[in-house]
XYZ file of C-alpha atoms in Angstrom:
330
model
C 126.554 103.943 90.368
C 126.084 103.303 93.813
C 129.412 101.936 94.837
C 129.557 100.119 97.988
C 131.656 101.978 101.769
C 134.878 99.377 100.985
C 135.046 100.814 97.526
C 134.468 104.624 98.323
C 137.226 104.341 101.015
C 139.703 102.741 98.977
C 139.171 105.222 96.417
C 139.463 108.005 98.311
C 142.399 106.530 100.247
C 144.449 106.281 96.999
C 143.257 109.799 95.700
C 144.283 111.314 98.921
C 148.007 109.198 98.893
C 148.638 109.917 95.293
C 147.686 113.336 95.609
C 149.877 114.097 98.440
C 153.057 111.972 97.149
C 152.687 114.155 93.689
C 151.673 117.652 95.401
C 154.876 116.898 97.815
C 157.441 115.964 95.347
C 157.101 119.028 93.235
C 157.476 121.136 95.925
C 160.362 119.302 96.988
C 161.824 119.662 93.278
C 161.290 123.381 93.915
C 162.722 123.909 97.093
C 165.568 121.470 97.736
C 168.481 121.103 95.738
C 170.593 119.050 97.734
C 170.269 114.977 97.772
C 170.863 114.451 101.464
C 168.253 116.895 102.449
C 165.646 115.086 99.994
C 166.158 112.038 101.312
C 165.598 112.998 104.835
C 162.303 115.014 103.692
C 161.291 112.229 101.798
C 161.390 109.639 104.798
C 159.690 112.236 107.119
C 157.038 113.078 104.426
C 156.439 109.130 104.480
C 155.957 109.230 108.115
C 153.557 112.195 108.102
C 151.578 110.053 105.539
C 151.384 106.705 107.143
C 150.725 108.816 110.566
C 147.731 110.807 109.218
C 146.107 108.295 107.524
C 146.150 105.861 110.453
C 144.377 108.686 112.179
C 141.532 108.708 109.671
C 141.438 105.313 109.104
C 141.198 104.815 112.890
C 137.971 107.719 112.692
C 136.485 106.231 109.303
C 136.478 102.203 110.711
C 134.705 103.998 114.498
C 132.294 105.823 112.646
C 131.667 102.757 110.483
C 131.105 100.004 113.518
C 129.043 102.921 115.124
C 126.753 102.959 111.972
C 126.569 99.344 112.138
C 125.877 98.954 115.658
C 123.217 101.628 115.035
C 121.459 99.620 112.474
C 121.826 96.031 114.515
C 119.842 97.630 117.100
C 117.362 99.323 114.936
C 116.835 95.882 113.068
C 117.201 93.900 116.298
C 114.095 96.217 118.112
C 112.108 96.400 114.595
C 112.569 92.438 114.602
C 111.166 92.807 118.194
C 108.390 94.401 117.139
C 107.214 92.791 114.588
C 107.228 89.534 116.521
C 104.994 91.388 119.440
C 102.224 92.567 116.726
C 102.217 89.105 115.015
C 101.741 87.976 118.585
C 99.323 90.633 119.258
C 97.461 90.127 116.108
C 97.159 86.397 116.731
C 95.711 87.328 120.287
C 93.304 89.514 118.558
C 92.480 87.130 116.084
C 91.528 84.507 118.715
C 89.692 87.207 121.366
C 87.644 88.705 117.910
C 86.439 85.118 117.265
C 85.443 84.439 121.264
C 83.843 88.184 121.371
C 81.770 87.678 118.586
C 81.005 83.359 119.183
C 80.525 84.228 123.003
C 77.346 86.853 122.609
C 75.751 84.725 119.443
C 75.557 81.237 121.305
C 73.971 83.709 124.059
C 71.556 84.997 121.958
C 70.903 81.910 120.028
C 70.590 79.891 123.514
C 68.037 82.112 125.085
C 65.981 82.341 122.013
C 65.765 78.629 122.536
C 64.558 79.025 125.799
C 61.942 81.702 124.521
C 60.271 79.150 122.117
C 59.438 77.237 125.125
C 55.422 78.271 126.629
C 56.187 76.663 129.888
C 58.497 79.385 131.284
C 57.062 81.943 133.371
C 56.799 85.618 132.404
C 59.534 86.630 134.731
C 61.548 83.686 133.148
C 61.135 85.515 129.830
C 61.839 88.945 131.034
C 65.209 87.542 132.086
C 65.801 85.474 129.075
C 65.136 88.687 127.101
C 67.298 91.218 128.610
C 70.041 88.917 128.591
C 69.240 88.240 124.663
C 69.681 92.109 124.928
C 72.784 92.479 126.500
C 74.586 89.556 124.346
C 73.413 91.896 121.566
C 74.920 95.006 122.511
C 78.011 93.194 123.013
C 78.323 91.554 119.928
C 77.335 95.303 118.235
C 80.062 97.024 120.280
C 82.494 94.696 118.968
C 81.731 95.173 115.632
C 81.267 98.528 115.751
C 84.792 99.006 116.992
C 86.194 96.797 113.990
C 84.089 98.868 111.793
C 85.646 101.990 113.031
C 89.281 100.558 113.268
C 88.831 99.670 109.556
C 87.925 103.620 108.753
C 90.672 104.564 110.564
C 92.980 102.618 108.740
C 91.237 104.123 105.287
C 91.246 107.479 106.366
C 87.822 107.912 106.148
C 87.165 109.725 109.350
C 86.119 113.784 108.379
C 86.336 116.367 111.437
C 83.171 118.245 112.057
C 83.924 121.008 114.076
C 80.728 122.614 116.709
C 80.809 123.834 120.173
C 80.463 121.438 122.795
C 79.325 122.581 126.729
C 81.497 121.083 128.506
C 79.626 121.026 131.713
C 76.529 119.571 130.025
C 79.128 116.823 128.399
C 80.210 115.984 131.684
C 76.694 115.828 133.437
C 75.384 113.187 130.655
C 78.634 111.066 131.064
C 77.959 110.842 134.672
C 74.652 109.981 134.822
C 74.909 107.353 131.858
C 77.602 105.390 133.619
C 76.240 105.567 136.872
C 73.877 102.698 136.947
C 76.817 100.510 135.691
C 78.738 101.681 138.576
C 76.405 100.867 141.187
C 75.603 97.314 139.701
C 79.080 96.753 140.084
C 79.418 97.968 143.427
C 81.551 100.702 142.703
C 81.422 104.667 143.219
C 81.363 106.908 140.200
C 82.397 110.508 141.453
C 82.191 113.921 139.422
C 84.730 116.371 139.892
C 83.729 119.568 138.205
C 86.282 122.212 138.221
C 84.875 124.446 135.412
C 83.571 127.633 137.063
C 82.087 128.810 133.697
C 78.378 127.350 133.243
C 78.450 127.538 129.793
C 82.006 127.368 128.537
C 82.646 125.401 125.313
C 85.157 124.077 123.159
C 85.477 123.852 119.468
C 85.753 120.562 118.900
C 84.207 117.587 116.771
C 81.530 116.897 119.814
C 81.260 113.165 118.897
C 84.627 112.419 118.622
C 85.315 113.752 122.186
C 82.132 111.747 123.667
C 83.283 109.186 122.371
C 87.333 109.386 123.404
C 85.837 109.963 126.955
C 83.409 106.910 126.607
C 85.998 104.867 126.101
C 88.222 105.890 128.848
C 85.145 105.493 131.331
C 84.276 102.209 130.477
C 87.708 100.779 130.772
C 88.191 102.562 133.903
C 84.532 100.760 134.986
C 86.013 97.550 133.422
C 89.185 97.379 134.910
C 88.131 98.491 138.341
C 86.882 95.335 140.305
C 86.102 97.292 143.476
C 86.821 101.202 144.633
C 86.433 104.487 142.921
C 86.054 105.697 139.469
C 86.400 109.214 139.353
C 85.467 111.785 136.048
C 87.184 114.861 136.485
C 87.442 118.129 134.833
C 88.804 121.999 134.582
C 90.063 124.613 132.525
C 93.548 124.683 131.465
C 95.407 127.651 129.644
C 94.647 127.136 126.219
C 91.797 124.533 126.438
C 90.022 122.268 129.236
C 92.036 119.346 131.114
C 89.707 116.167 130.980
C 90.991 113.248 133.706
C 89.287 110.035 134.526
C 90.875 108.339 137.153
C 90.224 104.581 138.776
C 91.770 102.232 141.543
C 91.745 99.301 139.325
C 94.611 96.768 138.689
C 96.373 99.873 136.506
C 98.663 98.884 133.866
C 102.361 97.262 134.192
C 105.424 99.203 133.204
C 106.342 97.113 130.059
C 103.034 97.572 128.327
C 103.162 101.873 128.997
C 105.060 102.179 125.557
C 102.669 99.978 123.616
C 98.808 100.944 125.369
C 97.517 102.976 122.416
C 98.455 100.677 119.831
C 96.246 98.325 118.166
C 95.825 94.915 119.025
C 97.359 95.614 122.342
C 95.578 94.450 125.414
C 97.203 93.887 129.167
C 95.604 90.681 129.410
C 94.949 89.252 125.808
C 94.075 85.907 126.961
C 91.100 84.067 126.497
C 90.650 83.166 129.593
C 90.717 86.971 131.086
C 87.808 87.673 133.277
C 87.438 91.346 130.865
C 85.809 91.473 127.604
C 86.581 93.317 124.852
C 89.270 93.541 121.891
C 91.429 96.293 123.015
C 90.786 98.596 120.555
C 89.123 101.424 122.691
C 92.438 103.374 123.558
C 93.581 103.010 120.467
C 90.572 104.383 118.768
C 90.490 107.208 121.805
C 94.360 108.228 120.607
C 93.562 108.309 117.232
C 90.301 110.491 117.826
C 92.634 112.620 120.320
C 94.973 113.140 117.407
C 92.492 113.863 114.997
C 90.759 116.969 117.275
C 94.110 118.212 118.149
C 94.213 116.966 121.906
C 96.462 115.484 123.674
C 96.173 112.252 125.782
C 98.379 110.615 128.450
C 98.453 108.498 131.351
C 100.095 107.530 134.602
C 99.552 104.422 136.080
C 100.855 101.481 138.323
C 100.047 97.962 138.572
C 97.998 97.102 141.073
C 97.311 100.963 142.020
C 95.191 102.067 139.372
C 95.446 104.600 136.176
C 94.874 108.292 135.483
C 94.291 108.894 131.848
C 94.508 112.645 131.097
C 93.007 114.086 128.060
C 93.582 117.906 127.004
C 91.273 119.626 124.414
C 92.095 123.151 123.049
C 89.111 125.466 123.440
C 89.257 127.179 120.177
C 90.788 126.124 116.935
C 94.358 126.133 118.378
C 96.084 122.616 118.110
C 99.132 121.401 119.770
C 102.388 120.785 117.818
C 103.326 116.489 117.410
C 105.045 115.775 120.794
C 103.750 118.479 123.005
C 102.341 118.187 125.970
C 100.160 120.655 127.719
C 101.777 122.640 130.519
C 99.220 122.633 133.150
C 98.756 119.078 134.963
C 97.300 118.976 138.095
C 96.452 116.173 140.943
C 92.595 115.554 140.871
C 91.300 114.909 144.319
C 91.500 111.223 145.501
C-alpha cells in the first residue's frame, strides 16, 4: 500500500511514542519501587519524549519543506523550458514555411522569366544561376529536416574508417574559400598538425558534416572580418577549431544553442537564412563519433567552436572534456 507522507509520519510518531511509553513503564516497574520517585521519573520521561519528538518533527518538517522547494524549482524550470520549447517550435515552423516558400517562389519566378525568349543570353545565365541557388537552399533545408528526423528515430549507424586530417582540412578550406571571398571575409587555415599522414579512426562523413556546419555558421554570422579554420594534435586525438569575428552568441543562449529549434535570431525578419538545425545536428554527430564539441562566445565579439576527436577507438566519457585547450592565433 502506498501511503501519503502525512499518514506515514503519523504512524511513525505513534509507533515510537507508544513504544517509548510501554518500554519505559516496564523498566520503571522493575527498577523503581517508591511511588514518589515513580511520579518524578514519569514527569521527566514525559518531558524527554516531548523534547525529543519536537526535535525529530522539526528536522522531518524541514527536510519535507526542502524537498517541496526542490520539486517546485524543478517544476518551474520544466514549465519555463516547455514554454520556451513551444515558442521555439512555433518560430521553427514559421521559419520552415519561410525557408521552403522563399526559394520555391524564386525558382518559379525565374523559370517564368526564362520562358520569355526576348531576354538576352546573359540574362538567361543569370536567371539559371539564381534558380540553382534557390534550389540548393531548399535542398539544404529539406536535407536538414530529413537528417533531424533520422536522428529522432535513431537510424544513424556509425561507419568507422581512417580519415586523413591534413587532406580533410585542405578540402574544407578550398570548399569555402570562394564563398568567403564573395562576402569579403578573410578565410584563414591554421594547421598545426606536423604529421602529414595523420589519420583519425572515425566516421569520416559525419566528421566532415560537423566541420561543414561549423564553417557555414561562421561564414553566415560574420558580416565582416575573419573566419579561421584550425587544427592541432591533442593528447588523445585531434583538436579542431572554427573561430570567427561575427555577431557572437548572447549569454542567455549558451545553454540551449545545441538544442533543436534554437536559433539566436528566430524572427522572419532576420537577415540570416536557415532553420537553426546545423548546430544540433553537429552536436549529435559529435556524440555519435565519441568526440566533444563546445564553444566560447560573447555577443558582438565572435565565437570559437572546439571539436575534439579521438585518434583511434578511444571515446570520451559523458561530461568529460579533453584536457588540452589552446588559444588559436588571432
